[in-house]
Structures are given as structure tokens and as C-alpha cells.
mmCIF file of C-alpha atoms and ligand atoms in Angstrom:
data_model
loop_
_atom_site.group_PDB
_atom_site.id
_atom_site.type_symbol
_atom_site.label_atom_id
_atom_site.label_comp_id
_atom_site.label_asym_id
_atom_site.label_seq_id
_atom_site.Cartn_x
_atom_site.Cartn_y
_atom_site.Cartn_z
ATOM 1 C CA UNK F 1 -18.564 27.407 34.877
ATOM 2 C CA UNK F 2 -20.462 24.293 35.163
ATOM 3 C CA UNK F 3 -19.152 21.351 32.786
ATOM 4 C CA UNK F 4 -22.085 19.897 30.712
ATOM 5 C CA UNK F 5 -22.603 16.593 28.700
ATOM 6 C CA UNK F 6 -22.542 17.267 25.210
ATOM 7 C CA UNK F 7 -24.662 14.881 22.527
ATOM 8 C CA UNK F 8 -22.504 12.334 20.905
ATOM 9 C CA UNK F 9 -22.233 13.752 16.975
ATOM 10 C CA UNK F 10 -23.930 10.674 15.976
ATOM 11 C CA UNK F 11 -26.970 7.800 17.142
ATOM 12 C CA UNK F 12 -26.182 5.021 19.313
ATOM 13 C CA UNK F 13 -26.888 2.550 16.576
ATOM 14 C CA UNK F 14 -24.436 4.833 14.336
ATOM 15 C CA UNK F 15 -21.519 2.799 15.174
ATOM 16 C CA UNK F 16 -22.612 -0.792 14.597
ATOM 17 C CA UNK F 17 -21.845 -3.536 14.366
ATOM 18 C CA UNK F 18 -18.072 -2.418 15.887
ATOM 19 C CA UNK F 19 -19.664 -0.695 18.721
ATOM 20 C CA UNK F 20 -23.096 -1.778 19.676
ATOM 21 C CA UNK F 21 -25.392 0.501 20.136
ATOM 22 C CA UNK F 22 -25.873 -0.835 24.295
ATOM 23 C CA UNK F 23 -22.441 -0.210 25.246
ATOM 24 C CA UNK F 24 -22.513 3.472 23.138
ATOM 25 C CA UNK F 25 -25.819 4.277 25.233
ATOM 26 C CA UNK F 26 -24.243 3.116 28.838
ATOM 27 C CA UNK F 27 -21.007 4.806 27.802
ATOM 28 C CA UNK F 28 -22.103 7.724 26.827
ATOM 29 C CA UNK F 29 -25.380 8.708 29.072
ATOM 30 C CA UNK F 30 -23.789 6.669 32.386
ATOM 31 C CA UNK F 31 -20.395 6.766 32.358
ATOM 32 C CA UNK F 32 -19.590 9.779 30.909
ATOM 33 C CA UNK F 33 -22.148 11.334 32.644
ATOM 34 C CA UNK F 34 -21.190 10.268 35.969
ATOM 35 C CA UNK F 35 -17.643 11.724 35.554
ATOM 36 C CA UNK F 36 -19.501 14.985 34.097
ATOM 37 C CA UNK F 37 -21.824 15.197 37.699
ATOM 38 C CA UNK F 38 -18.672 14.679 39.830
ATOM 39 C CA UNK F 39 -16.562 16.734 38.096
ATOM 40 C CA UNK F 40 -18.880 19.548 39.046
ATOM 41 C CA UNK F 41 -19.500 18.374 42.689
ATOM 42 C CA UNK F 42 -15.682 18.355 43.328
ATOM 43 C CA UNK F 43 -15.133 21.947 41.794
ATOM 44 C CA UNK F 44 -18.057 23.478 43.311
ATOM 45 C CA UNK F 45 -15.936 25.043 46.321
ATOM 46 C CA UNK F 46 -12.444 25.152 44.129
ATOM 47 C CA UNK F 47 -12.155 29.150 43.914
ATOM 48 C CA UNK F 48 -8.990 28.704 41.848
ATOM 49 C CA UNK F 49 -10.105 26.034 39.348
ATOM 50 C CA UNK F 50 -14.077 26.483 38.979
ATOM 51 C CA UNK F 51 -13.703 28.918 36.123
ATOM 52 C CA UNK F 52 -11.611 27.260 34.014
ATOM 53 C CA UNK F 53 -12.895 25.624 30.450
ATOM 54 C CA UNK F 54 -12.039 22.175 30.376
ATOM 55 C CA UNK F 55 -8.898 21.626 28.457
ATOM 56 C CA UNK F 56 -7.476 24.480 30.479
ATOM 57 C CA UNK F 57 -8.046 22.433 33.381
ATOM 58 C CA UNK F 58 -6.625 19.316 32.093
ATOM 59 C CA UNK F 59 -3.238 21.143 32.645
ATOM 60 C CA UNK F 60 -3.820 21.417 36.370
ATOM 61 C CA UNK F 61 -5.755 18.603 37.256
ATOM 62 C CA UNK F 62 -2.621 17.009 38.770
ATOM 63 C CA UNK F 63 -2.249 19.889 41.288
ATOM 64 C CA UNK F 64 -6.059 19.382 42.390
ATOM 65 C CA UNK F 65 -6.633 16.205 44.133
ATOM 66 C CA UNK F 66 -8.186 12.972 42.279
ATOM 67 C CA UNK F 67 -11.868 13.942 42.046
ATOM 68 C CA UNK F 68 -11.206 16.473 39.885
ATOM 69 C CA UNK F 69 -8.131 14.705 38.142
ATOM 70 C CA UNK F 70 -10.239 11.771 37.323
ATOM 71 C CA UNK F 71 -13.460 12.872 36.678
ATOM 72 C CA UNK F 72 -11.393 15.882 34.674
ATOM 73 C CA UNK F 73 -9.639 13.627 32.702
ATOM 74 C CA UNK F 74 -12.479 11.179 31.734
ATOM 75 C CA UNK F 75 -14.875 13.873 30.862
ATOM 76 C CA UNK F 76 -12.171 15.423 28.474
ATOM 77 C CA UNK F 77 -10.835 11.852 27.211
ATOM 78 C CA UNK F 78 -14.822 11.237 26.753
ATOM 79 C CA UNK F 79 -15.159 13.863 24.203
ATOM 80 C CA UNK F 80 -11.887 13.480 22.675
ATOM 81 C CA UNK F 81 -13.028 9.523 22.134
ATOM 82 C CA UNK F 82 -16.512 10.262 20.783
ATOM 83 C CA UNK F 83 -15.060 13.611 18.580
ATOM 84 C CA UNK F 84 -12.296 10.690 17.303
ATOM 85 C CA UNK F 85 -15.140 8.302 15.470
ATOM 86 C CA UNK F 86 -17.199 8.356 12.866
ATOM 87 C CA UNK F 87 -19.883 6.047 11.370
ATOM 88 C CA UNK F 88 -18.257 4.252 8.521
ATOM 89 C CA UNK F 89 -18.674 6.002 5.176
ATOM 90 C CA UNK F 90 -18.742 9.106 7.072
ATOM 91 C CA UNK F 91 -15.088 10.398 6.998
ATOM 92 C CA UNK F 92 -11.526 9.731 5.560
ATOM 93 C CA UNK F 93 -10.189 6.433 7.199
ATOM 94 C CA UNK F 94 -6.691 7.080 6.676
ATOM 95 C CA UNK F 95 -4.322 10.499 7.658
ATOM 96 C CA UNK F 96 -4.065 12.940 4.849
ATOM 97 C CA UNK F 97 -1.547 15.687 4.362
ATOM 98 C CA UNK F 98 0.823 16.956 6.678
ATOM 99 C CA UNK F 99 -0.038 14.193 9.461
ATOM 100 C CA UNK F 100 -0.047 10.992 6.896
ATOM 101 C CA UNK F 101 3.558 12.606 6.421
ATOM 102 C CA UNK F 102 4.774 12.448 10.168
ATOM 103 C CA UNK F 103 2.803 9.357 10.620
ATOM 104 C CA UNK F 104 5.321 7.635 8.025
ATOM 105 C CA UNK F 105 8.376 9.738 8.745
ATOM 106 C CA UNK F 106 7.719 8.323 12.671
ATOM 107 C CA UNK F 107 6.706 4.896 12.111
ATOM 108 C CA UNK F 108 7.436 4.361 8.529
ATOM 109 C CA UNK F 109 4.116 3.414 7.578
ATOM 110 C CA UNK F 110 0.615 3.621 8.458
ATOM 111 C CA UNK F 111 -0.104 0.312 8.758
ATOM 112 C CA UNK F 112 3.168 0.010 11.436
ATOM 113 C CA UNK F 113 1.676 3.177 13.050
ATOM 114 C CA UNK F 114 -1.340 1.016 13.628
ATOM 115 C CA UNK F 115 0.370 -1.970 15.098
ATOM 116 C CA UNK F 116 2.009 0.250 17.523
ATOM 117 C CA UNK F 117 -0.773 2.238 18.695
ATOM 118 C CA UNK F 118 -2.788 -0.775 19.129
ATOM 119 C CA UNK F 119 0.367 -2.356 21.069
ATOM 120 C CA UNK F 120 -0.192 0.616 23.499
ATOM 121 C CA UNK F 121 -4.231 -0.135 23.642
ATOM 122 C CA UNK F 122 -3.679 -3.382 24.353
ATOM 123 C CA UNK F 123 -0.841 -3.189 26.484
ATOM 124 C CA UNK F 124 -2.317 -1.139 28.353
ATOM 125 C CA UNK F 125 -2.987 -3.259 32.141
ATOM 126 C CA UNK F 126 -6.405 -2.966 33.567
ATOM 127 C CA UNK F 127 -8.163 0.588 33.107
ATOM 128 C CA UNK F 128 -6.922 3.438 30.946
ATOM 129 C CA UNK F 129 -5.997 4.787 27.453
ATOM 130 C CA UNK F 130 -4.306 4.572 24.513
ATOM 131 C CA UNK F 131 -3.133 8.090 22.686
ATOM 132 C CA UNK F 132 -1.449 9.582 19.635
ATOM 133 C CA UNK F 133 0.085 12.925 20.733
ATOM 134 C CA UNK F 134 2.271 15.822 19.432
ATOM 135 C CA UNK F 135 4.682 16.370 21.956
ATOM 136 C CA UNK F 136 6.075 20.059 22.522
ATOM 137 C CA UNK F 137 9.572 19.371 20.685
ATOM 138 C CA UNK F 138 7.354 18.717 17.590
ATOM 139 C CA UNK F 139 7.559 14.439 18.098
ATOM 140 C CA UNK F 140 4.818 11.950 17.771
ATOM 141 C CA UNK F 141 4.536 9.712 20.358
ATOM 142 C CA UNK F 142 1.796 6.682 21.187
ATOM 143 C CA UNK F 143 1.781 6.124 24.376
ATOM 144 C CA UNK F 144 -0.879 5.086 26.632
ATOM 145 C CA UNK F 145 -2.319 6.045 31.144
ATOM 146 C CA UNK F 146 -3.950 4.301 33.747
ATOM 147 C CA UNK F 147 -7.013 5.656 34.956
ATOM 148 C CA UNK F 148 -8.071 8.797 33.155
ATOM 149 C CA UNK F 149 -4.754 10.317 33.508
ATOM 150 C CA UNK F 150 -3.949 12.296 30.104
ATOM 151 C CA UNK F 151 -1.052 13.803 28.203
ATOM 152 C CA UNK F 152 -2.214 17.630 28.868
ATOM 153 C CA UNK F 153 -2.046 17.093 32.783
ATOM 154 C CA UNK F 154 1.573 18.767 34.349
ATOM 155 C CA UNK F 155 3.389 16.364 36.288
ATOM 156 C CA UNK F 156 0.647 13.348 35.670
ATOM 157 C CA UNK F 157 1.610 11.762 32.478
ATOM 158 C CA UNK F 158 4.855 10.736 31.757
ATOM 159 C CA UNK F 159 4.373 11.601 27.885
ATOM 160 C CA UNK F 160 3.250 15.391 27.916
ATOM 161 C CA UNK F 161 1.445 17.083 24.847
ATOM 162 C CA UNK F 162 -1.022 17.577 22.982
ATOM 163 C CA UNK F 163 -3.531 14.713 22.188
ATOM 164 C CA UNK F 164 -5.197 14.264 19.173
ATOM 165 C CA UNK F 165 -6.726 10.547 19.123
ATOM 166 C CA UNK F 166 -7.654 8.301 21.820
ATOM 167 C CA UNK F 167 -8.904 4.884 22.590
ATOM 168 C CA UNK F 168 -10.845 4.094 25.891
ATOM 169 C CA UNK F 169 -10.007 0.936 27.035
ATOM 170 C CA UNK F 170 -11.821 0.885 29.905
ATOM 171 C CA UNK F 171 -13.816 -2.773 30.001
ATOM 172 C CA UNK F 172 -16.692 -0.990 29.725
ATOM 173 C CA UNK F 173 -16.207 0.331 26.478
ATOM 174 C CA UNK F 174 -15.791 -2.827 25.067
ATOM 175 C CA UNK F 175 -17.243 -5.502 27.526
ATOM 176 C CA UNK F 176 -21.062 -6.254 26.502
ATOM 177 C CA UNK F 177 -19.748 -7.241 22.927
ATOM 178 C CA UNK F 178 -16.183 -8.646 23.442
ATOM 179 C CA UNK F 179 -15.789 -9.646 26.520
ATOM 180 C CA UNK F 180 -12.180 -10.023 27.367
ATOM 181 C CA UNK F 181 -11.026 -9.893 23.728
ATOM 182 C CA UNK F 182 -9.544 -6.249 23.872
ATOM 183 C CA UNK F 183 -7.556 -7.203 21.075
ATOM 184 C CA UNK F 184 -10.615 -7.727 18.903
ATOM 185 C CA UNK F 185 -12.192 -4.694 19.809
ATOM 186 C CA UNK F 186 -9.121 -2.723 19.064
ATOM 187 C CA UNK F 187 -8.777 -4.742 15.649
ATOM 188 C CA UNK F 188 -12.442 -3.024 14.748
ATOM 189 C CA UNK F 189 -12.124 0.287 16.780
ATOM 190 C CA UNK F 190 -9.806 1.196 13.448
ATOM 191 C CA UNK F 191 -12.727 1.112 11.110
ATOM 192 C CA UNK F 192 -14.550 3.592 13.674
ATOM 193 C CA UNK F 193 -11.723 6.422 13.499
ATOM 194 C CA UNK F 194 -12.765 9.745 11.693
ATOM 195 C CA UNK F 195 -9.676 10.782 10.197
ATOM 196 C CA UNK F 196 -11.063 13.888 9.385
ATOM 197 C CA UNK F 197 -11.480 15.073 12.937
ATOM 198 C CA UNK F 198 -7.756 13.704 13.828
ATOM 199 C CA UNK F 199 -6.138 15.737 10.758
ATOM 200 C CA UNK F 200 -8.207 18.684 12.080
ATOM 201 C CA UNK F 201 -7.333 18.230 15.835
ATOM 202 C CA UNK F 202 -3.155 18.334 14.480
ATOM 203 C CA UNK F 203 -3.257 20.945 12.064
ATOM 204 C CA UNK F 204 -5.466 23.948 13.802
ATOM 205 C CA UNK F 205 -4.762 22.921 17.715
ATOM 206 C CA UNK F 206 -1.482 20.333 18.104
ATOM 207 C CA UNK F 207 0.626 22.247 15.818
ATOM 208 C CA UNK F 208 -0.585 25.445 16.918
ATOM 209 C CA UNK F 209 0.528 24.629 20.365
ATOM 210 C CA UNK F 210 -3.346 24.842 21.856
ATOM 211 C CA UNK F 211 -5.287 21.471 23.496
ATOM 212 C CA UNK F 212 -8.053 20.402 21.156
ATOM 213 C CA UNK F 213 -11.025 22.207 22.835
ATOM 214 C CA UNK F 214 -14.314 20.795 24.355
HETATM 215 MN MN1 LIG Y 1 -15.017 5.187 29.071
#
């Protein structure tokens, strides 16, 4: 199969003033593209891994050299990342249900489930990301990789699971507007988050056991 860039659910002005609509172009029709191109490049002669959908190959990127681990991994992080926001107004911006429950059963609160997450965005040296996951003995982790390393991959991450929100902090999600102030964009990356598409990534893919699909 050949992996494709899909449109971003929303216009690159959509998520203003948090995420200018510049860095949202570049992101999204460079950068994510790029990883899209060589993803296909480096699976064009891989008989054994050419046919699989994308979060199926997640789980054996590790086994298939780093082209196809890293441009794997950042296309799928890619449209985790983009599924994961929302222009404001446009979704819940809190958990609901069954994950606000874990969330405070976990962390105690939401607002402590925040500090940690961002702890692991900002923590987080040089390039890479920052996840919530659903690990296989039912826990809920945050947790964060270099590179585009991800949860799904076997043997890669040292947290392995299911993810079900991300936050690319790669400088060049963030770099045209804040500079070096990660912090800051992490601060307003919050008011971005679709809650709607989290709850919906837990309940009919983590919890089933089955990689949110792209
Ligand atoms: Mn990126």
C-alpha cells in the first residue's frame, strides 16, 4: 500500500493565535509530508512490511531499520497530533466519562494530570514527544520518546501501549512563534486539545486493545 498525506480536519488559520497558521502550514504540508515521501521510498522493496496499514506497522517498525522507524513513527505521531486538536469552541476541553475517571483515579486530578504530562513535554531533551497511553495491564502512563519513536513500536519504547494523545515537541512545531519557550507553547497547546477525539481514541480503540487507526 502506499501511505498518503491526509488533510488536516481543520484550516491553517483554525488554530490561532496558539498555533499560527505558518508553523501549521510548514508542519503539516513539509514536514509531515517529507516523512510521508520517505516512508514510501524506504518500503518500496520491503516484501514483508509494504502491505501493512500504518498502525500495524508501528508495531514492527523497530525490527525494520530507521527509515522506516522514523519516518513510520512521525507519519503516525503526525496524525495522531493533528486528530488530537481542535479549534477552540469546537470540542469538549476536558475528559468526560470513563477516562475523566482514570485520569483522577491516576493522578488525582485533572489539573495534576496536566502538570505531569506537560512535565514529560517539556522534559523532554531536544526532539521528540510527549504521550498519554493505556498500557496493556489496563495503567495510564505519560511518558514521553526521542525522535519519532512511539509507544506501539516492540522493543523501541520503553513505555508500550496504546496511545491516545500526543504532543510534538519537535522545535519546529513550536519555533516561528515561541522560540525557545517550549514551556509557553505547552502552557497554550492545552487550549488546542479536542477532548472529544481523546475520549473516542480510549473508549473504541485503547480499551479495546486495537491502535487508534490512520
Ligand atoms: Mn512534527
Amino acid at each position: 500500500m502506499t501511505h498518503v498525506l491526509v488533510p488536516l480536519p481543520y484550516g491553517h488559520e483554525a488554530l490561532e493565535p496558539h498555533m499560527d497558521a505558518q508553523t501549521l502550514h510548514l508542519h503539516h504540508t513539509a514536514h509531515h509530508n517529507s516523512y510521508v515521501v520517505k516512508l514510501n521510498a524506504a518500503l518500496a522493496d520491503d516484501e514483508e512490511r509494504k502491505g501493512l496499514d500504518l498502525a500495524s506497522l508501528q508495531y514492527v517498525a523497530g525490527y525494520a531499520g530507521l527509515a522506516v522507524r522514523n519516518n513510520g513513527g512521525g507519519h503516525y505521531n503526525h496524525c495522531l497530533y493533528w486528530q488530537n486538536m481542535a479549534p477552540i469552541g469546537s470540542a469538549n476541553t476536558k475528559p468526560f466519562g470513563g477516562l475523566e475517571e482514570k485520569i483522577d483515579q491516576t493522578w488525582g486530578s485533572f489539573d495534576k494530570f496536566k502538570e505531569a504530562f506537560s512535565q514529560a513535554a517539556i522534559g523532554r531533551f531536544a526532539s521528540g514527544w510527549a504521550f498519554l497511553t493505556l498500557k496493556s495491564d489496563g495503567t495510564l502512563v505519560v511518558h514521553n520518546t526521542p525522535n519519532h519513536d512511539n509507544p506501539l513500536m516492540e522493543t523501541v519504547s520503553d513505555v508500550q501501549g496504546i496511545p491516545i494523545l500526543t504532543c510534538d515537541v519537535w522545535e519546529h512545531a513550536y519555533y516561528l512563534k515561541y522560540q525557545n519557550r517550549r514551556n509557553e507553547f505547552v502552557e497554550n497547546w492545552w487550549r488546542l486539545v479536542n477532548w472529544d477525539a481523546v475520549v473516542n481514541n480510549y473508549e473504541q480503540y485503547a480499551l479495546q486493545g486495537r491502535p487508534v487507526p490512520f
